[in-house]
XYZ file of C-alpha atoms in Angstrom:
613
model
C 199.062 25.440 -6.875
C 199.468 28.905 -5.138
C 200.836 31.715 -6.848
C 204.202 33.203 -5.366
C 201.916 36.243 -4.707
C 200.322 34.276 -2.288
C 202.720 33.036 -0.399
C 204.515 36.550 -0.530
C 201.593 38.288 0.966
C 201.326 35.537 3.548
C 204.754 35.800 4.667
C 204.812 39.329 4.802
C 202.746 42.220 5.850
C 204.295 44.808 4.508
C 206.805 42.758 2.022
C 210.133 44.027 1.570
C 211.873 44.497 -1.436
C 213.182 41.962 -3.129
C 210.309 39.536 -1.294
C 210.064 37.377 -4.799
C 213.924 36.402 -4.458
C 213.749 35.815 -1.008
C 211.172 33.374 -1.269
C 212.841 31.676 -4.339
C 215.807 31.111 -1.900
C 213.148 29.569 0.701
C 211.587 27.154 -1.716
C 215.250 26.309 -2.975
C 215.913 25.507 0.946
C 213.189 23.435 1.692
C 213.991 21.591 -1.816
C 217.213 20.674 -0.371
C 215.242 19.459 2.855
C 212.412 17.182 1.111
C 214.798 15.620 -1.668
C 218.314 15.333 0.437
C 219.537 13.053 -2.025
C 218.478 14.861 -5.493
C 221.422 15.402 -7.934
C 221.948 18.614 -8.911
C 219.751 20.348 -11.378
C 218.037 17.239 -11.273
C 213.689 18.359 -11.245
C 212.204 18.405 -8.088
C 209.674 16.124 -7.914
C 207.850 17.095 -4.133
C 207.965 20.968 -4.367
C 207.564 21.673 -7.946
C 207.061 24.601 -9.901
C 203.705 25.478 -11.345
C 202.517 28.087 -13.927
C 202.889 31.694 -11.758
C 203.716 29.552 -8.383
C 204.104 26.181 -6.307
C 202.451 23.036 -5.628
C 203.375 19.975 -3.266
C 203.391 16.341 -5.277
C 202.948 13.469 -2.667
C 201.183 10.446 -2.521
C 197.953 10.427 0.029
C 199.686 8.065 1.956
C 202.189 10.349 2.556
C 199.992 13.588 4.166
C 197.976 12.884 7.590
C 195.008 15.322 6.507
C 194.605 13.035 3.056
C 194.771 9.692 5.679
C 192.556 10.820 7.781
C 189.807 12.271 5.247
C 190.474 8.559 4.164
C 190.179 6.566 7.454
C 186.493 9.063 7.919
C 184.844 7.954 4.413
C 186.175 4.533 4.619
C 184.386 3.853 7.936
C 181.225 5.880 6.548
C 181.233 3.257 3.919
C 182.350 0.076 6.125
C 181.626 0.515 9.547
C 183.848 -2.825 10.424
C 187.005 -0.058 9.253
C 186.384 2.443 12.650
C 189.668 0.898 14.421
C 191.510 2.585 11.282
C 189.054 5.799 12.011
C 190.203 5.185 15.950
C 193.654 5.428 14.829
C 193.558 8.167 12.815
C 191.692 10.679 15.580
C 194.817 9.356 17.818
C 196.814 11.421 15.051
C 195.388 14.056 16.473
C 197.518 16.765 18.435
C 195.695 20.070 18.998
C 194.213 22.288 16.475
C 195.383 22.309 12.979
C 197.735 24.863 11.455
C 197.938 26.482 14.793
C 201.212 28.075 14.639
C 199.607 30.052 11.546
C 197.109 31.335 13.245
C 196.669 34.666 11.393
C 196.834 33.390 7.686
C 192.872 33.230 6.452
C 193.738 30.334 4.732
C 194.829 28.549 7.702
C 191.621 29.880 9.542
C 189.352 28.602 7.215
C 191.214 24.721 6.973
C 191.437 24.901 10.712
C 187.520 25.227 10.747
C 187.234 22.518 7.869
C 189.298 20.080 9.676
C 188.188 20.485 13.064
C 184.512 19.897 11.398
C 185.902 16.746 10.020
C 187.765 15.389 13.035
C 184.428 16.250 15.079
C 182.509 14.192 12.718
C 185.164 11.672 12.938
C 184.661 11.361 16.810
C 180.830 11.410 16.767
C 180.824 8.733 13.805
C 183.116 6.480 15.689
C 180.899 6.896 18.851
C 178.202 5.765 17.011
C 179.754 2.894 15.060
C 180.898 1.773 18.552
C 177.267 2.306 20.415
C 175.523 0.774 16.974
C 177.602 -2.770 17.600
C 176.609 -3.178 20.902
C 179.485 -1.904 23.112
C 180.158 1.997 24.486
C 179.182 1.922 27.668
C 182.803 2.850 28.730
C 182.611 6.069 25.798
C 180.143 8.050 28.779
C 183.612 9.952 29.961
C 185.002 10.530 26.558
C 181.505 11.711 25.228
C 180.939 14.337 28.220
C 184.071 15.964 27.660
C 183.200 16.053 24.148
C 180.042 17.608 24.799
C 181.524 19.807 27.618
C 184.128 21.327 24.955
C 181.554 21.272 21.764
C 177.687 22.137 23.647
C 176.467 23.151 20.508
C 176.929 19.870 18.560
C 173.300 17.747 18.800
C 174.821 14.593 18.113
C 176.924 14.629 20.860
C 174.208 15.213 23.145
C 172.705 12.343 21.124
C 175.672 10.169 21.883
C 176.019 10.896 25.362
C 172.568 10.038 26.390
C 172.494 6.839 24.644
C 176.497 5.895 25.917
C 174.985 6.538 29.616
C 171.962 4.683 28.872
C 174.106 1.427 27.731
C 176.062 1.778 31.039
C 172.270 1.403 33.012
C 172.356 4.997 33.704
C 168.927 6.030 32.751
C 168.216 9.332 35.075
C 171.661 10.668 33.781
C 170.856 9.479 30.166
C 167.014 11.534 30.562
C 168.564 14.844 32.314
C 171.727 14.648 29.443
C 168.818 15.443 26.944
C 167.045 17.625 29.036
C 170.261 19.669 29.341
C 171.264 19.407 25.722
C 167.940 20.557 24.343
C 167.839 23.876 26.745
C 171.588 24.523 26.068
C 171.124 24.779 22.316
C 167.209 26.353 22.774
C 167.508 28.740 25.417
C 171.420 29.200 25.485
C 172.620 28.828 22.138
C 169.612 30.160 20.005
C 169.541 27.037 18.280
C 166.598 24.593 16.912
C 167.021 21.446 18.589
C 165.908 18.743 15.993
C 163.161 16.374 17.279
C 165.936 13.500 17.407
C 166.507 14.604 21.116
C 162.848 14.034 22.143
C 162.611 11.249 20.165
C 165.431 9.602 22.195
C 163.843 10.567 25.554
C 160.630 9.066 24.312
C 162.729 5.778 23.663
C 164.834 5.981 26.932
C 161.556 6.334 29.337
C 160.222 3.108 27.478
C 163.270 1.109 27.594
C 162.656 0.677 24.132
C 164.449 -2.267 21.893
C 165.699 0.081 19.727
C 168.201 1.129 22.101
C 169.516 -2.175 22.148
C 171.374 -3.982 18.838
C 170.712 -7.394 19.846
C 166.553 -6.252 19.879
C 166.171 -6.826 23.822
C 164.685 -3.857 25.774
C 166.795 -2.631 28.404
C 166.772 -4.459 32.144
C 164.941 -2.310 34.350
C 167.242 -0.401 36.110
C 166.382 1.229 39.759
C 166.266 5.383 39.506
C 166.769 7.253 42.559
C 163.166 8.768 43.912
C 162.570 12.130 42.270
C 165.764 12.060 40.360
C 164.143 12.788 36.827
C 162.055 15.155 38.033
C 164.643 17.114 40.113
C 167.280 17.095 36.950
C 164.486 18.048 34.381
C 163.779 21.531 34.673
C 167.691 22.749 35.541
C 169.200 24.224 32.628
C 172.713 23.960 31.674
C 173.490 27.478 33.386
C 171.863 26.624 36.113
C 174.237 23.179 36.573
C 177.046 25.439 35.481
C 176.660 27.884 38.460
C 175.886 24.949 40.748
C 179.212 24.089 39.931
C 180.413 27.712 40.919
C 179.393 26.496 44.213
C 179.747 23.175 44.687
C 183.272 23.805 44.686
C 186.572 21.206 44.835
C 186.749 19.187 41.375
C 183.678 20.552 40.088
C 184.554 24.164 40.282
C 187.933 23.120 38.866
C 186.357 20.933 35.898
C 184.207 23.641 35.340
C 186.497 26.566 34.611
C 188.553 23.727 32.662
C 185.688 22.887 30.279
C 184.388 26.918 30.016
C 187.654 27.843 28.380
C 187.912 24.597 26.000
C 184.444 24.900 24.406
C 185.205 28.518 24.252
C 188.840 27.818 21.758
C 186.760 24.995 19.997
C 183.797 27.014 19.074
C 186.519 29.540 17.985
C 188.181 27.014 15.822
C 184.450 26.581 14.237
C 185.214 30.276 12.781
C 181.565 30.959 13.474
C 181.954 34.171 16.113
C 178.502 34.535 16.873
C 178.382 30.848 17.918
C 181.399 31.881 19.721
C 180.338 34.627 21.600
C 177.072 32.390 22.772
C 179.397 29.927 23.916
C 181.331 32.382 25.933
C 178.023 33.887 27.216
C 176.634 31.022 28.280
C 178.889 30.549 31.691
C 177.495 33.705 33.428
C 178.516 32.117 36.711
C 178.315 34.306 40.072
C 181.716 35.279 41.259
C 182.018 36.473 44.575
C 185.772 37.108 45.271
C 188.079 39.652 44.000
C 191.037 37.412 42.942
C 190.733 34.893 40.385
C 191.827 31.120 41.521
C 193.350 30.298 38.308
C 194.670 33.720 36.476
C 196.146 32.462 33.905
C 192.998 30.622 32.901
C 190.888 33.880 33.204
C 193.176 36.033 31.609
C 192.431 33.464 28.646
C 188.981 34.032 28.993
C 189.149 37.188 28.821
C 191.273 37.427 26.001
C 189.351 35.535 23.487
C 186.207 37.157 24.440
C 188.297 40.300 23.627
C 189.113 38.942 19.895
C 185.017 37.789 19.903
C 184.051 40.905 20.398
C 185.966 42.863 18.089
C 185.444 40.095 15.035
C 181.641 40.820 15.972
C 182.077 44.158 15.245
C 180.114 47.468 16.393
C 176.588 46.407 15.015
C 176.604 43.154 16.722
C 173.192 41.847 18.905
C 173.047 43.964 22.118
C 172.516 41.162 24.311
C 176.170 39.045 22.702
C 177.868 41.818 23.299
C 176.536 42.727 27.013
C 177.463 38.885 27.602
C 181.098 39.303 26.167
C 181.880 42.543 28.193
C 180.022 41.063 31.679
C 182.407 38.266 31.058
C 185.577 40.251 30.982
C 184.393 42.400 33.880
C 183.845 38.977 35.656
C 187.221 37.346 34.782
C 189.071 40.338 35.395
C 189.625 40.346 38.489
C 190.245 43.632 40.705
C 192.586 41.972 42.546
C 194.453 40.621 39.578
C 194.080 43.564 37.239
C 196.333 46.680 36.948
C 196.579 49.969 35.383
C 194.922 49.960 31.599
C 193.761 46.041 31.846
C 191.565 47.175 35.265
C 190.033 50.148 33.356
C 189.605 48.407 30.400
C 187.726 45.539 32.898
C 185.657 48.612 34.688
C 184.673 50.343 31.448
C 183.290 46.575 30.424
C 181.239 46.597 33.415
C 179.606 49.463 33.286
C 179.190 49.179 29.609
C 177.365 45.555 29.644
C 175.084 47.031 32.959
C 173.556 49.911 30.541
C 172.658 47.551 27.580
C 171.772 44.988 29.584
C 169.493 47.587 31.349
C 168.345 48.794 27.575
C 167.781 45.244 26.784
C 165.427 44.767 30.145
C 166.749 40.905 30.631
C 167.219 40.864 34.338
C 169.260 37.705 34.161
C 171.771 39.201 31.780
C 171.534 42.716 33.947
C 172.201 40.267 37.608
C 175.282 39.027 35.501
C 176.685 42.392 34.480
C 175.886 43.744 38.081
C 178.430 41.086 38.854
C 180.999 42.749 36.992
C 180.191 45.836 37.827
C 180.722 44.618 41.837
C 184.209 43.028 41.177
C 185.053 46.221 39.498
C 183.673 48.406 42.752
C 187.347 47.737 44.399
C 189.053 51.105 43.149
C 189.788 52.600 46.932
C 189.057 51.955 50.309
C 185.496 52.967 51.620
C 183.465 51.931 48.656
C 181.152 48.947 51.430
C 177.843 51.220 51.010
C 178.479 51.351 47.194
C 179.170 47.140 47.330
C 175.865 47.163 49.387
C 173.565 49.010 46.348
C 174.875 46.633 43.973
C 174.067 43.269 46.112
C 170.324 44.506 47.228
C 169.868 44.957 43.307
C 171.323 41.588 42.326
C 169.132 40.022 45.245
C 165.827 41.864 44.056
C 166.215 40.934 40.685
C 167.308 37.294 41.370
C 164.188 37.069 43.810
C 161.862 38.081 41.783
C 162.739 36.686 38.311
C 163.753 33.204 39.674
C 167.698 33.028 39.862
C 168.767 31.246 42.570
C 172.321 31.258 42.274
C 171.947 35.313 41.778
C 170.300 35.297 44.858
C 173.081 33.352 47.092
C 175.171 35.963 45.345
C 173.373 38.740 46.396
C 172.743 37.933 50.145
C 176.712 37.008 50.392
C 177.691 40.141 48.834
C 174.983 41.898 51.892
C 176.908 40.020 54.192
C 180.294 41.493 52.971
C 179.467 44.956 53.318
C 177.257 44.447 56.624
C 180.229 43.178 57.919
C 182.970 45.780 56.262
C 180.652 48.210 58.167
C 180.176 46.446 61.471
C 176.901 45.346 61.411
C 177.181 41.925 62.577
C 173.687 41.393 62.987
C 172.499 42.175 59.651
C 175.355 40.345 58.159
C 174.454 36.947 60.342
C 170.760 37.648 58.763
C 172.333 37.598 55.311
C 174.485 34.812 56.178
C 171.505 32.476 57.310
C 169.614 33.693 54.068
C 172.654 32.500 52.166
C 172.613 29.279 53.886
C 168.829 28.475 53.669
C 168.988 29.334 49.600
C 172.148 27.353 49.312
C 170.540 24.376 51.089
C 167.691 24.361 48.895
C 170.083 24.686 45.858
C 172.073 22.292 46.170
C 175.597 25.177 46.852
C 177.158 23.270 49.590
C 179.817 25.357 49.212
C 178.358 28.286 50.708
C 178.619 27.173 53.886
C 182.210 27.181 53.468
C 182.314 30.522 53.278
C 179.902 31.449 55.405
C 181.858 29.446 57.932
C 184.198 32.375 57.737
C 181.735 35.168 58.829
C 180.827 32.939 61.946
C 184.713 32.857 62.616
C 184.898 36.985 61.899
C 182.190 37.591 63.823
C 183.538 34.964 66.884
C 187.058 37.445 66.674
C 185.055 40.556 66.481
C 183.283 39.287 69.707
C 186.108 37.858 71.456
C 187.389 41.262 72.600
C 184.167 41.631 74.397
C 182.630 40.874 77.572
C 181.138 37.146 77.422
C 182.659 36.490 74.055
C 184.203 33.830 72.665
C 188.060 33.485 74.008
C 190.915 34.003 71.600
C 191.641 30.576 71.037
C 188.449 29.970 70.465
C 188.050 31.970 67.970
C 191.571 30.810 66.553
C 190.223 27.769 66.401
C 187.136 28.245 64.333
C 189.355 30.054 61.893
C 191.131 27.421 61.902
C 188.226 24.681 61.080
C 187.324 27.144 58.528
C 190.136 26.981 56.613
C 190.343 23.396 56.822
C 186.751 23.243 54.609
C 188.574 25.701 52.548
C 191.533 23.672 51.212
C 189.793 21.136 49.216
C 187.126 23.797 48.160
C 188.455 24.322 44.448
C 189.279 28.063 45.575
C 192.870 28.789 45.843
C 192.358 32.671 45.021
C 190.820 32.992 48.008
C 192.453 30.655 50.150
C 195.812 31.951 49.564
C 197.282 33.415 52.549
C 193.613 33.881 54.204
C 194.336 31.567 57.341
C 197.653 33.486 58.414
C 196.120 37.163 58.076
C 193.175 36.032 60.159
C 195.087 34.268 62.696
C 197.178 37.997 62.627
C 193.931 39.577 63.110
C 193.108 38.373 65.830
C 196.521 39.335 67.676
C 196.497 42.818 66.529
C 192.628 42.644 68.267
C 194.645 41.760 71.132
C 197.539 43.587 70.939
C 200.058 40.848 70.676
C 202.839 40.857 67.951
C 202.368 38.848 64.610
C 202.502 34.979 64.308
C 206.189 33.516 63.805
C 205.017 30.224 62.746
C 207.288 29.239 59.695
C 204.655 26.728 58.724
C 202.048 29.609 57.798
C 201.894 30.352 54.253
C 201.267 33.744 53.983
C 200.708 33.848 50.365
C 200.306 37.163 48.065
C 199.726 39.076 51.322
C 203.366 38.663 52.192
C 204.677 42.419 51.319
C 202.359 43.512 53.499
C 202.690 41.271 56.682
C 206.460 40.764 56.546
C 207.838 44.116 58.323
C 205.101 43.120 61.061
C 206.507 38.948 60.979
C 210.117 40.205 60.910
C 209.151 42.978 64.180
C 207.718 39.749 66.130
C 210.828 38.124 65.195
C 213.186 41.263 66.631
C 214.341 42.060 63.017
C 213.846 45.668 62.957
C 216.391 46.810 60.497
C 214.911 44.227 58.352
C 211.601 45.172 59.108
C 212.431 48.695 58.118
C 213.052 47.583 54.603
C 210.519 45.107 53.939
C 208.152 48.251 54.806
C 210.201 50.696 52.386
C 209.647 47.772 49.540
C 205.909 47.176 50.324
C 204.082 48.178 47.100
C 200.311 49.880 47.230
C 197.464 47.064 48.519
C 195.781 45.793 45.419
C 192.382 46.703 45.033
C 190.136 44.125 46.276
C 188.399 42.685 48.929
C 191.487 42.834 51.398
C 192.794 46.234 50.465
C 191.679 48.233 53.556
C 193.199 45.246 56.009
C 196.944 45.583 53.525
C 196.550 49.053 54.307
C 195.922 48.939 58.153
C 198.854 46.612 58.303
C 200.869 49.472 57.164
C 199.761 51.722 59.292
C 200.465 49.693 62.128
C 203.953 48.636 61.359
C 204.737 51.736 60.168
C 203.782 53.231 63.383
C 205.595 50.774 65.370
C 209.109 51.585 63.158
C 208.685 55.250 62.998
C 208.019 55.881 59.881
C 205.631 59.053 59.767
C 205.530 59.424 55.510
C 204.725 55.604 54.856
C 202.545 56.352 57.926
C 200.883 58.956 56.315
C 200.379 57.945 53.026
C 198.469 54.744 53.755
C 195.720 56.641 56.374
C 195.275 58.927 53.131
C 194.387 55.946 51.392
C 191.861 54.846 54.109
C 190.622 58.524 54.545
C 186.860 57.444 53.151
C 187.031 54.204 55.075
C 187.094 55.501 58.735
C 183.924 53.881 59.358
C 184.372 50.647 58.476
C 186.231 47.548 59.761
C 189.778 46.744 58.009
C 189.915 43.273 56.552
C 185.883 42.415 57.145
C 184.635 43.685 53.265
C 185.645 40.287 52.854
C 183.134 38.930 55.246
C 185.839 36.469 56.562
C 188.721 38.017 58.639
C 188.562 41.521 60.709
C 192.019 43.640 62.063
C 189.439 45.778 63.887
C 188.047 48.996 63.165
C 190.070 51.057 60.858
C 189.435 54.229 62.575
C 191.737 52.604 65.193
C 194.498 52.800 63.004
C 194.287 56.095 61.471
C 194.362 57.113 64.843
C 197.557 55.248 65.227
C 198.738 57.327 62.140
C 198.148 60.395 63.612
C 200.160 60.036 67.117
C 202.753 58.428 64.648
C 203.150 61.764 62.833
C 202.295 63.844 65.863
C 205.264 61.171 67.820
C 208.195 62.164 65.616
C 206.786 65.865 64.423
């Protein structure tokens, strides 16, 4: 029963008058819906009046929850029942109760059932494993443990479903994985079941088999077990980060899941660990899947405010490094990017109070993907990747480290040092090759390409099309790299690069995609394309440059067309903007395209103004 009170209060925040009579006329309503064919002050027998409220009257049969709390303790009883148990989980579809998502009640039967349905999964793994059979449950049980890391018995389950399919190294570094997920992490106790099970998988023991027969021997690749076993999860996680394609993709995919399903838990410390736990480097300024990162963001938003103010230093530096991260300059606008910068800055000084230098390599992240607020800021960028790279060096993070030498290369290159930015490139490379990244060299592929452009307007450099060309091979590396934030519209602005190095007009090829860089580049497409009048008003339209990595080349664009249509103001406004950036080269913070220097075009800003004044 629950008191019409209750369900008042639930309904309403603030209730109205009247509220009790209202929600008579609701019950009477869904009456008439549940009993169509009840006569007239005939007793309802479904929705029935109870002391000071309601209660619902239906058989078990007749409520999925009750069948499927029925289908889990009859196959806890009778294992031979786990096809009904198989059906029931099929029932499934999403979380429970999730279009009430505010109601306590529902919050708290949400986390009940999820429990349950998660015991129903793990139960039916084993019941499957136990008779012999689930070598073919190895997919289903890693995106189980991708989505639910903190669970033990799905590491459990995982190991021994890739050890039935003759997988041994992946069944030993599964364990290794699981154990320094929920150790080092997680801040949880591993139980000794985990070692237990590695024990048994290095002897091929019988147990591992129902019919009593150790394992066949099968053949491990050389060094495999030792390679695997002293990664942690992190560690594969940020691989990932650079591995790129699908397993960039899958990665960001299974972040955000176990992030909502250790929500659904209604444990919010457990939560925010979760969350903190993908502190992968992030080197460009515009997320490749927004929508997923705004998600991110947001429920490490609610995490941190159900933590409250007196929650552990080092949860909440984790929670605000990750919005910094996900927030994206170049996706980020008004109150959202100062609400991302003020995150940054916020998880540097307690991760600098806290003296953890991975945590403080992570938050320097944020703090450089928040160091995009105007034009001119390459020395700044520079600080921030020599700390990242000192820390990473000498505390043992790797993947920090690639981070750090590509963010060197960046600014070397935003401020036309192309030697010191090679030196950081072959740094990057020589790390990444070590590491197992191989998709640094996609992006260092880029720089080669800048710095073949830069060159190719020099004595004994390489020709235009050859430079062209390596952009060109480049991007085709690029496409299937899992990256589409930064691939979008890259190719085209290079390839215009390089004719505005030259002097020649912008490409007309209707095949080039020019992406979210097409405000900017139109007026100068539409000029190539005699269009001036349209030109004109593509320029008038052009908003301000976001701020990220491509923000000074947006800008120089302006300049230029502006320039070239006689338009002094629009002129003038954008060399304002690049004011602090005379030094440096628009287009090459990004380490991967160059327009040329920028003082080149503030120059051309000036005779525009000095033209018509």
């Amino acid at each position: 029963m629950v008191t019409a009170d209750t369900l008042v209060d639930d309904l309403w925040p603030d209730p109205p008058t009247g509220a009790l009579g209202a929600l008579r006329t609701f019950v009477a309503a869904l009456r008439r819906a549940l009993e169509p064919d009840r006569m007239p002050r005939t007793p309802p027998r479904v929705l029935v009046t109870e002391g000071p409220g309601y209660a619902l009257r239906l058989p078990r049969e007749d409520v999925d929850v009750c069948r499927f709390e029925d289908a889990l303790g009859a196959a806890r009883r009778v294992p031979d029942r786990v096809v009904e148990l198989g059906e029931a989980l099929a029932s499934w579809r999403g979380p429970a109760y999730a279009d009430l998502t505010d109601s306590e009640w529902a919050q708290r039967e949400r986390a009940r059932l999820e429990e349950l349905r998660l015991q129903g999964v793990e139960l039916r793994a084993r019941i499957v494993l136990n008779s012999g059979d689930g070598a073919e449950l190895a997919a289903e049980l890693g995106a189980h443990v991708g989505e639910h890391p903190w669970r033990e018995p799905a590491w459990d389950l995982l190991a021994r479903a890739l050890y039935r399919a003759g997988r041994q190294a992946d069944a030993l570094a599964t364990l290794r994985r699981g154990r320094t997920m929920l150790a080092e992490q997680l801040g949880l106790d591993p139980g000794p079941d985990l070692a237990r099970l590695e024990t048994e998988i290095l002897n091929r023991s019988a147990t591992l088999d129902p019919s009593g027969q150790p394992t066949p021997p099968q053949p491990i690749w050389p060094g495999t077990a030792a390679r695997l076993g002293p990664r942690t999860t992190v560690d594969l996680a940020r691989t990932l980060a650079l591995v790129g394609g699908d397993a960039l993709v899958h990665s960001r995919r299974d972040r955000l899941a176990a992030a909502h399903a250790a929500e659904r838990t209604g444990d919010v410390s457990l939560t925010a660990r979760v969350i903190g736990a993908y502190d992968v480097p992030a080197l460009w300024s515009r997320a490749d899947d927004p929508e997923q990162s705004r998600a991110v963001v947001v429920t490490a938003q609610r995490t941190l405010r159900a933590l409250g103010p007196a929650a552990p230093a080092d949860l909440r530096a984790r929670l605000l490094a990750t919005i910094a991260v996900e927030s994206r300059s170049g996706n980020t606008h008004g109150t959202a990017s100062e609400t991302a910068r003020e995150a940054a800055y916020e998880a540097e000084a307690l991760a600098r109070e806290i003296g953890d230098p991975a945590l403080l390599a992570f938050a320097l992240n944020g703090v450089f993907l928040q160091s995009f607020t105007r034009p001119g800021l390459a020395p700044r960028r520079d600080a921030i990747g020599t700390e990242i790279l000192a820390l990473a060096t000498q505390h043992g993070l790797p993947t920090f480290a690639i981070l750090g030498q590509l963010i060197r290369m960046q600014s070397a290159s935003a401020l036309g040092d192309l030697k010191s930015a090679a030196e950081h490139t072959d740094a990057a490379e020589q790390l990444a090759a070590t590491h197992e990244s191989p998709a640094v060299p996609v992006l260092t592929a880029w720089f080669r390409a800048r710095a073949a452009a830069a060159r190719s307007t020099e004595s004994g450099g390489a020709s235009p099309a050859a430079a062209a060309a390596a952009y060109r091979e480049a991007d085709d590396a690029l496409k299937t790299a899992g990256m589409p934030g930064l691939h979008q519209g890259l190719l085209p602005l290079a390839l215009l690069g390089l004719r505005l190095l030259h002097d020649r007009p912008a490409p007309t090829d209707p095949q080039l995609d020019w992406g979210p860089n097409r405000p900017w580049t139109a007026p100068l497409v539409l000029l190539a394309q005699g269009r001036r009048d349209d030109a004109r008003a593509a320029l008038a339209a052009a908003p301000e440059p976001p701020h990220d990595h491509l923000q000074e080349a947006l800008w120089c664009l302006t300049v230029h067309a502006a320039a070239l249509l006689d338009e002094p103001k629009i002129a003038a406004r954008a060399a304002h903007a690049l004011r602090d950036a005379s030094a440096e080269d628009a287009g090459a913070a990004s380490g991967m395209i160059t327009l040329g220097p920028v003082q080149r075009f503030l120059t051309e800003a000036e005779t525009c103004a000095a033209r018509t004044g």
